[in-house]
PDB file of C-alpha atoms in Angstrom:
ATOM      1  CA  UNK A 380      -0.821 -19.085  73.920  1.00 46.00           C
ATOM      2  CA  UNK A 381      -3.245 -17.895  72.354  1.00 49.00           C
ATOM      3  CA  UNK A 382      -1.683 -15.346  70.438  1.00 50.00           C
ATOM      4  CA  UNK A 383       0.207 -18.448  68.777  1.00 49.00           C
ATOM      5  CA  UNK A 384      -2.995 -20.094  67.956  1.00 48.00           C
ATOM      6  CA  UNK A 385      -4.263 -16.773  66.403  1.00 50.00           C
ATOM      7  CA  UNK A 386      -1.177 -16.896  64.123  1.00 51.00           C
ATOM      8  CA  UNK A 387      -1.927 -20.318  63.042  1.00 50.00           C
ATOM      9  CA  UNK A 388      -5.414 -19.168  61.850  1.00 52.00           C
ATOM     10  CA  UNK A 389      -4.367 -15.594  59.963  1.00 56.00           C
ATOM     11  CA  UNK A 390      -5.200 -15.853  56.115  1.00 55.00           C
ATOM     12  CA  UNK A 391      -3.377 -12.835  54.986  1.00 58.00           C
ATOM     13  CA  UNK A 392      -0.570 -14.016  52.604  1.00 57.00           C
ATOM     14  CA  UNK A 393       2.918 -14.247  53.901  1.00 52.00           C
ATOM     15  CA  UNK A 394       5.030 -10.705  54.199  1.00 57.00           C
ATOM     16  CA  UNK A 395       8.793 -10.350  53.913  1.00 54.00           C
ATOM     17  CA  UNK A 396      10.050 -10.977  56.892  1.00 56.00           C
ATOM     18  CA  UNK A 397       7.676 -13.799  56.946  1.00 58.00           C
ATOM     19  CA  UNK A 398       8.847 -15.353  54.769  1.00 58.00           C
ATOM     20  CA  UNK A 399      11.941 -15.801  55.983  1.00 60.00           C
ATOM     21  CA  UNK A 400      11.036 -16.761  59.339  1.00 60.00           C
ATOM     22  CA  UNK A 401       9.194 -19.785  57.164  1.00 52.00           C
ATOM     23  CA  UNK A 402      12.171 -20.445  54.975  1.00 58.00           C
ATOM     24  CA  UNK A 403      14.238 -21.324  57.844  1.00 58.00           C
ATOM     25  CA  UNK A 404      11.781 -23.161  59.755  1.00 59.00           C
ATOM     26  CA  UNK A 405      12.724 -26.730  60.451  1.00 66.00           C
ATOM     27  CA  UNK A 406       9.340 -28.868  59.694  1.00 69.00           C
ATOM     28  CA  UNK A 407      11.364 -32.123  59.050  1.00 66.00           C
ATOM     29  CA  UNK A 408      11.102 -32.516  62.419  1.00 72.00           C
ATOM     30  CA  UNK A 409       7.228 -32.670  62.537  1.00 84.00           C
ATOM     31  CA  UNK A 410       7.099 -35.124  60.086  1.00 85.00           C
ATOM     32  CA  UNK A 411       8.281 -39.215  60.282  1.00 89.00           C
ATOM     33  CA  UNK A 412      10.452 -40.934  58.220  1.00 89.00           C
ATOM     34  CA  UNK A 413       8.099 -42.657  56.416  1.00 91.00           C
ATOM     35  CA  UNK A 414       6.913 -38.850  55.265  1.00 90.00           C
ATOM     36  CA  UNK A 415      10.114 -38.110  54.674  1.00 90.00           C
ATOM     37  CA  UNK A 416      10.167 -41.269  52.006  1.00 92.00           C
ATOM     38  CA  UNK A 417       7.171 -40.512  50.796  1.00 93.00           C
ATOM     39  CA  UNK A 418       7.500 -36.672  50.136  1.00 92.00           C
ATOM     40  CA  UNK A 419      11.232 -37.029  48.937  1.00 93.00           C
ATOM     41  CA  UNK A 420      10.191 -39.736  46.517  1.00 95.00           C
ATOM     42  CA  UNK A 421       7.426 -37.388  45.018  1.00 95.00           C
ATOM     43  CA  UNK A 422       9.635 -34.680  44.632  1.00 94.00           C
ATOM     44  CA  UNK A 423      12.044 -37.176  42.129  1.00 96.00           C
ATOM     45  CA  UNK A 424       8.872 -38.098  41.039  1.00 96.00           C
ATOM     46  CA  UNK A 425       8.201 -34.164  40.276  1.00 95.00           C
ATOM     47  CA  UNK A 426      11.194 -33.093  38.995  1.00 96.00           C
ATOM     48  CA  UNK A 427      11.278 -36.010  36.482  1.00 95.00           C
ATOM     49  CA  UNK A 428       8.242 -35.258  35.259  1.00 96.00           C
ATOM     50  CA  UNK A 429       9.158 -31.290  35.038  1.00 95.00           C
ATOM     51  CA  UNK A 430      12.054 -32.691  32.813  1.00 95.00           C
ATOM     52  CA  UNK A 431      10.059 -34.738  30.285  1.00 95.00           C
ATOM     53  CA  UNK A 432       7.268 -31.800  29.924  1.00 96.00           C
ATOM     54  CA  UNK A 433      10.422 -29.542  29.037  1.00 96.00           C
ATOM     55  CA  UNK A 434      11.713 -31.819  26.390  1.00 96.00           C
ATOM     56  CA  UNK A 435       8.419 -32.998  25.357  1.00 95.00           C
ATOM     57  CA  UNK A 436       7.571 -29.322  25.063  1.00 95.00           C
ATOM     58  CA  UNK A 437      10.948 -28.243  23.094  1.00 94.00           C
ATOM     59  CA  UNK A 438      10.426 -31.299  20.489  1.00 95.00           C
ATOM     60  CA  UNK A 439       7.034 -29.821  20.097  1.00 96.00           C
ATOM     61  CA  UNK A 440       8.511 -26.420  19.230  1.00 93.00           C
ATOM     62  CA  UNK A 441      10.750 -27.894  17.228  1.00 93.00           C
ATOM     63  CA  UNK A 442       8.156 -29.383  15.108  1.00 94.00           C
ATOM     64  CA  UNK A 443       5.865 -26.311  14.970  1.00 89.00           C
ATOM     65  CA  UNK A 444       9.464 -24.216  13.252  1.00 86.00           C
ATOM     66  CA  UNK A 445       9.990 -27.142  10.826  1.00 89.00           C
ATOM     67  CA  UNK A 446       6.008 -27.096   9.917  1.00 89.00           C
ATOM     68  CA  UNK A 447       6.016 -23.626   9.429  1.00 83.00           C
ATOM     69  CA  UNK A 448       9.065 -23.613   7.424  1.00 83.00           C
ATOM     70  CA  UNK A 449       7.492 -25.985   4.885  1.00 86.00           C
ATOM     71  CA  UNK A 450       4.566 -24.204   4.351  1.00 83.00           C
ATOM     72  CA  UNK A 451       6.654 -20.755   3.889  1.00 78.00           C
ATOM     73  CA  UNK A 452       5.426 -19.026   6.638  1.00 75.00           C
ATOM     74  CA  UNK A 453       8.103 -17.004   8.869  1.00 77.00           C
ATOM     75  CA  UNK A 454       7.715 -14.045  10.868  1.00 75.00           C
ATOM     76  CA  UNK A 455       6.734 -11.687   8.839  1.00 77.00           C
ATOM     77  CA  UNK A 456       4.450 -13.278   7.211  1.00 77.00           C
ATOM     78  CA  UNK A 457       2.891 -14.045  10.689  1.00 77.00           C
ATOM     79  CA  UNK A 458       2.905 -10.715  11.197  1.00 81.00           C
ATOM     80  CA  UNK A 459       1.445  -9.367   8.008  1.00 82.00           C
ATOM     81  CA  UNK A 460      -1.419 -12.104   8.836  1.00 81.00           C
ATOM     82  CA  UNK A 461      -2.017 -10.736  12.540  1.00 84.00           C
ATOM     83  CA  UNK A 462      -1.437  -7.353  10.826  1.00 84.00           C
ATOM     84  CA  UNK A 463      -4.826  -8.195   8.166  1.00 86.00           C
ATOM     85  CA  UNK A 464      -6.844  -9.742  11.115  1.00 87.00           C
ATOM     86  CA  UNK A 465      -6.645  -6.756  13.221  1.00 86.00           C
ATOM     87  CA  UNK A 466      -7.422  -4.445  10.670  1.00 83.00           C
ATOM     88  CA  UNK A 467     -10.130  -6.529   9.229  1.00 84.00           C
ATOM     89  CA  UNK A 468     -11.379  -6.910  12.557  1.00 85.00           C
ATOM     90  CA  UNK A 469     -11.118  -3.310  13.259  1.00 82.00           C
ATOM     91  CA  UNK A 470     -13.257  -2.387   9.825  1.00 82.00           C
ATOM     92  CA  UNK A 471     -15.932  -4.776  11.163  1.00 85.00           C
ATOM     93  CA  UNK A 472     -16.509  -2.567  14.705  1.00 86.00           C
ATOM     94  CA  UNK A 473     -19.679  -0.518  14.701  1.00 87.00           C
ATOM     95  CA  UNK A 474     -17.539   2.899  15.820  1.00 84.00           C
ATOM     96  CA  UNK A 475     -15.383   2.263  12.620  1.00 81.00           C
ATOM     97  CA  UNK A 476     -18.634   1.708  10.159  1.00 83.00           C
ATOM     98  CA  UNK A 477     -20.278   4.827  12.110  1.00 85.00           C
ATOM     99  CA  UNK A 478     -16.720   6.642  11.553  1.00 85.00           C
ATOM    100  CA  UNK A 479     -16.381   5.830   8.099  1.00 83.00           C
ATOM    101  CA  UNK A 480     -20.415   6.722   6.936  1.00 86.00           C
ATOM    102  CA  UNK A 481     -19.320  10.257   8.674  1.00 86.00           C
ATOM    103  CA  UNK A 482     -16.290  11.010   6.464  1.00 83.00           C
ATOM    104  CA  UNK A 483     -17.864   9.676   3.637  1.00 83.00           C
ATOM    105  CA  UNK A 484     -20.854  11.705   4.278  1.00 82.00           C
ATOM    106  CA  UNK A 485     -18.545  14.768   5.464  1.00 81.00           C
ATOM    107  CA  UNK A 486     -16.013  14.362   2.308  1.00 80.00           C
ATOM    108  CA  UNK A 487     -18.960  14.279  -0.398  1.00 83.00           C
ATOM    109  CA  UNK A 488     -20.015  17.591   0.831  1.00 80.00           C
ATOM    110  CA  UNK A 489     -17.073  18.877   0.777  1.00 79.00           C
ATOM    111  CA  UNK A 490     -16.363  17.761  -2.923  1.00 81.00           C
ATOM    112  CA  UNK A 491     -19.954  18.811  -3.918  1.00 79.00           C
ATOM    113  CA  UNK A 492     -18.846  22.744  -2.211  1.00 78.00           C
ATOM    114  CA  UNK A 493     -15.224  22.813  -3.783  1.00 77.00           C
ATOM    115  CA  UNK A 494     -17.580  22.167  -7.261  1.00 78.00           C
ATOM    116  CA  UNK A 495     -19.435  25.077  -6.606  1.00 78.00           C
ATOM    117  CA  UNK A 496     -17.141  26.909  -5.642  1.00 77.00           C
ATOM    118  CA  UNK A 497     -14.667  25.569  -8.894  1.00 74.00           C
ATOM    119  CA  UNK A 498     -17.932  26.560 -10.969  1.00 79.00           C
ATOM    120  CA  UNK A 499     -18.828  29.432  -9.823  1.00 77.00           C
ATOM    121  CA  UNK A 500     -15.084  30.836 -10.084  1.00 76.00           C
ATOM    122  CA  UNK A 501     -15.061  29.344 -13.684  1.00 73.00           C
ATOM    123  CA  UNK A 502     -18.349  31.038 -14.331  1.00 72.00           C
ATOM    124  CA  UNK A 503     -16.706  34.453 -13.500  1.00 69.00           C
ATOM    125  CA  UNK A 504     -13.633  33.841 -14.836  1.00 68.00           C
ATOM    126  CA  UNK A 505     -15.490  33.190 -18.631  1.00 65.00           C
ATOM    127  CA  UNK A 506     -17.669  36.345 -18.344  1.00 62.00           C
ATOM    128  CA  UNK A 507     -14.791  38.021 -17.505  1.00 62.00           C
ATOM    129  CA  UNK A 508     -12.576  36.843 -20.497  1.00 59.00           C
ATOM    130  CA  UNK A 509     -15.439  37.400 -22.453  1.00 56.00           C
ATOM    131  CA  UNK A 510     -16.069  40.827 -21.499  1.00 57.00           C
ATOM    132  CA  UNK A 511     -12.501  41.442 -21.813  1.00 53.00           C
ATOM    133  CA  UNK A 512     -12.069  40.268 -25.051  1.00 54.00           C
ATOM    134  CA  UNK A 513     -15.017  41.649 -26.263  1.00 56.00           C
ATOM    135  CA  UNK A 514     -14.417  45.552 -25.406  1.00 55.00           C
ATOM    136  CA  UNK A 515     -12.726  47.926 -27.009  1.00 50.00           C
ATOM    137  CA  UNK A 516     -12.348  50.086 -25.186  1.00 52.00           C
ATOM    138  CA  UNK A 517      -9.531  48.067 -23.935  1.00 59.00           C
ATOM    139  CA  UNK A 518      -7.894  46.520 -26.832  1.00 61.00           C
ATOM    140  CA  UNK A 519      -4.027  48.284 -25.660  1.00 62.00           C
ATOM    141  CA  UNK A 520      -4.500  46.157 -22.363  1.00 64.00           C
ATOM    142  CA  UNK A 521      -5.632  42.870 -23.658  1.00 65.00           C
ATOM    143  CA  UNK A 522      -3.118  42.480 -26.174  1.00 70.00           C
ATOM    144  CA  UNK A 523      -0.342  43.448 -23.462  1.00 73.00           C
ATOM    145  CA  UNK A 524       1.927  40.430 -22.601  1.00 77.00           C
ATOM    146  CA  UNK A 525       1.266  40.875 -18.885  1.00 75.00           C
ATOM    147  CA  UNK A 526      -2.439  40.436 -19.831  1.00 73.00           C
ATOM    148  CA  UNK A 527      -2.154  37.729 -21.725  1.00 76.00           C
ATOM    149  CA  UNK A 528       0.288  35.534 -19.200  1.00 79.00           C
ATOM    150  CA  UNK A 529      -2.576  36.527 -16.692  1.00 78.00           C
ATOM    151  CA  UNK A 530      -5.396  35.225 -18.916  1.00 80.00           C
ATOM    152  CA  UNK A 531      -3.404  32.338 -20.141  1.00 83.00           C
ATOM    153  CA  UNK A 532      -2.743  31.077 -16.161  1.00 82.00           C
ATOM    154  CA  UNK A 533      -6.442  31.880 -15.209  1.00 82.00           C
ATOM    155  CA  UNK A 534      -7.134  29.109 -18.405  1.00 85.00           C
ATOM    156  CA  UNK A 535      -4.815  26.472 -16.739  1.00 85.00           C
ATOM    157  CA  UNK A 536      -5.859  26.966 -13.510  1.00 85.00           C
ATOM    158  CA  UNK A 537      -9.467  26.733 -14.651  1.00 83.00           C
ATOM    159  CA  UNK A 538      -9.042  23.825 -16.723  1.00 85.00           C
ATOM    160  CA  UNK A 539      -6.859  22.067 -13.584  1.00 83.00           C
ATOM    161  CA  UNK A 540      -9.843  22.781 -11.090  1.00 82.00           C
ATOM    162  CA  UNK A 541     -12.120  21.285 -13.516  1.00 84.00           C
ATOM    163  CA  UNK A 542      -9.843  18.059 -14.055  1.00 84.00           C
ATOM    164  CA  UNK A 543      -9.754  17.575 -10.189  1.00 82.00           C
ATOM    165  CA  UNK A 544     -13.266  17.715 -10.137  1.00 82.00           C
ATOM    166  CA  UNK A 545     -14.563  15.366 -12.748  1.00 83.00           C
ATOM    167  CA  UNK A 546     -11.540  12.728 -10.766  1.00 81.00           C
ATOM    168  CA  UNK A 547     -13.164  12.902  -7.492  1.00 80.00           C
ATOM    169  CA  UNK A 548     -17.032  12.597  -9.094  1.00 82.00           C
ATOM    170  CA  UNK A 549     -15.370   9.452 -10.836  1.00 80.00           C
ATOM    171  CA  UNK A 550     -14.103   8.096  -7.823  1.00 79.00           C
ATOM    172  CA  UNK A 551     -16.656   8.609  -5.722  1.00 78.00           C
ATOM    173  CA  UNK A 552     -18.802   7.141  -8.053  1.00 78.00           C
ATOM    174  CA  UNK A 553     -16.834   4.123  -8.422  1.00 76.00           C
ATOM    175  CA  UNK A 554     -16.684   3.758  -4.025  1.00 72.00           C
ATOM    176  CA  UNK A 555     -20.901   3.607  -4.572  1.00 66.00           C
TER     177      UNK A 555
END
């Protein structure tokens, strides 16, 4: 008896086999006929009200499509929109600020390196063509085609390095 009365009290949620021991319990039996009436008209009562929500809800959805379809918006454009939140939302965290000062900070060292570096190379590159051209002891090799391709490639390569460079001081200049 009073394991029964234990059982009665437990709080643990119902387990499988539980649950079918519930599900085929008969309670009709502990309750009167005017329970009965009462609890079968509420259910009616439930399920018609279950019914209107769904249609009340589906003419609602309804709506919402035909409102978005007159002011152009569709799916992707939804998506595009959630797309420019997120990011936006994303460039306004502290990590990505903190991120971004980093790089920036980390790519204009770079760029001012890769402009010594271009410099110094273009430095050496001019004394050399101007030692070259100005010996003579070697005026057989400088006027040699293989010389001359050389020289002529350093010059492009040279003037390409210095292009590159003058772009990224412009752009970074134009990001301050």
């Amino acid at each position: 008896m009073e394991a029964q009365a234990q059982g009665l009290l437990e709080t643990d949620p119902l387990q499988g086999r539980d649950e079918s021991t519930v599900a085929s319990a008969d309670f009709s039996s502990m309750l009167s006929e005017e329970e009965k009436e009462e609890l079968k008209a509420e259910l009616v009562q439930l399920e018609d009200e279950i019914t209107t929500l769904r249609q009340v809800l589906s003419a609602k959805e309804r709506h919402l499509v035909e409102i978005k379809q007159k002011l152009g918006m569709n799916l992707m454009n939804e998506l595009k929109q959630n797309f420019s939140k997120s990011w936006h939302d994303m460039q306004t965290t502290t990590a990505y600020k903190k991120t971004h000062e980093t790089l920036s900070h980390a790519g204009q060292k770079a760029t001012a390196a890769f402009s010594n570096v271009g410099t110094a190379i273009s430095k050496k590159f001019g004394d050399m063509r101007y030692s070259i051209r100005h010996s003579i002891s070697m005026p057989a090799m400088r006027n040699s085609p293989t010389f001359k391709s050389f020289e002529e490639r350093v010059e492009t390569t040279v003037t390409s390095l210095k292009v590159v460079f003058r772009r990224r001081r412009y752009e970074e200049a134009k990001e301050e």
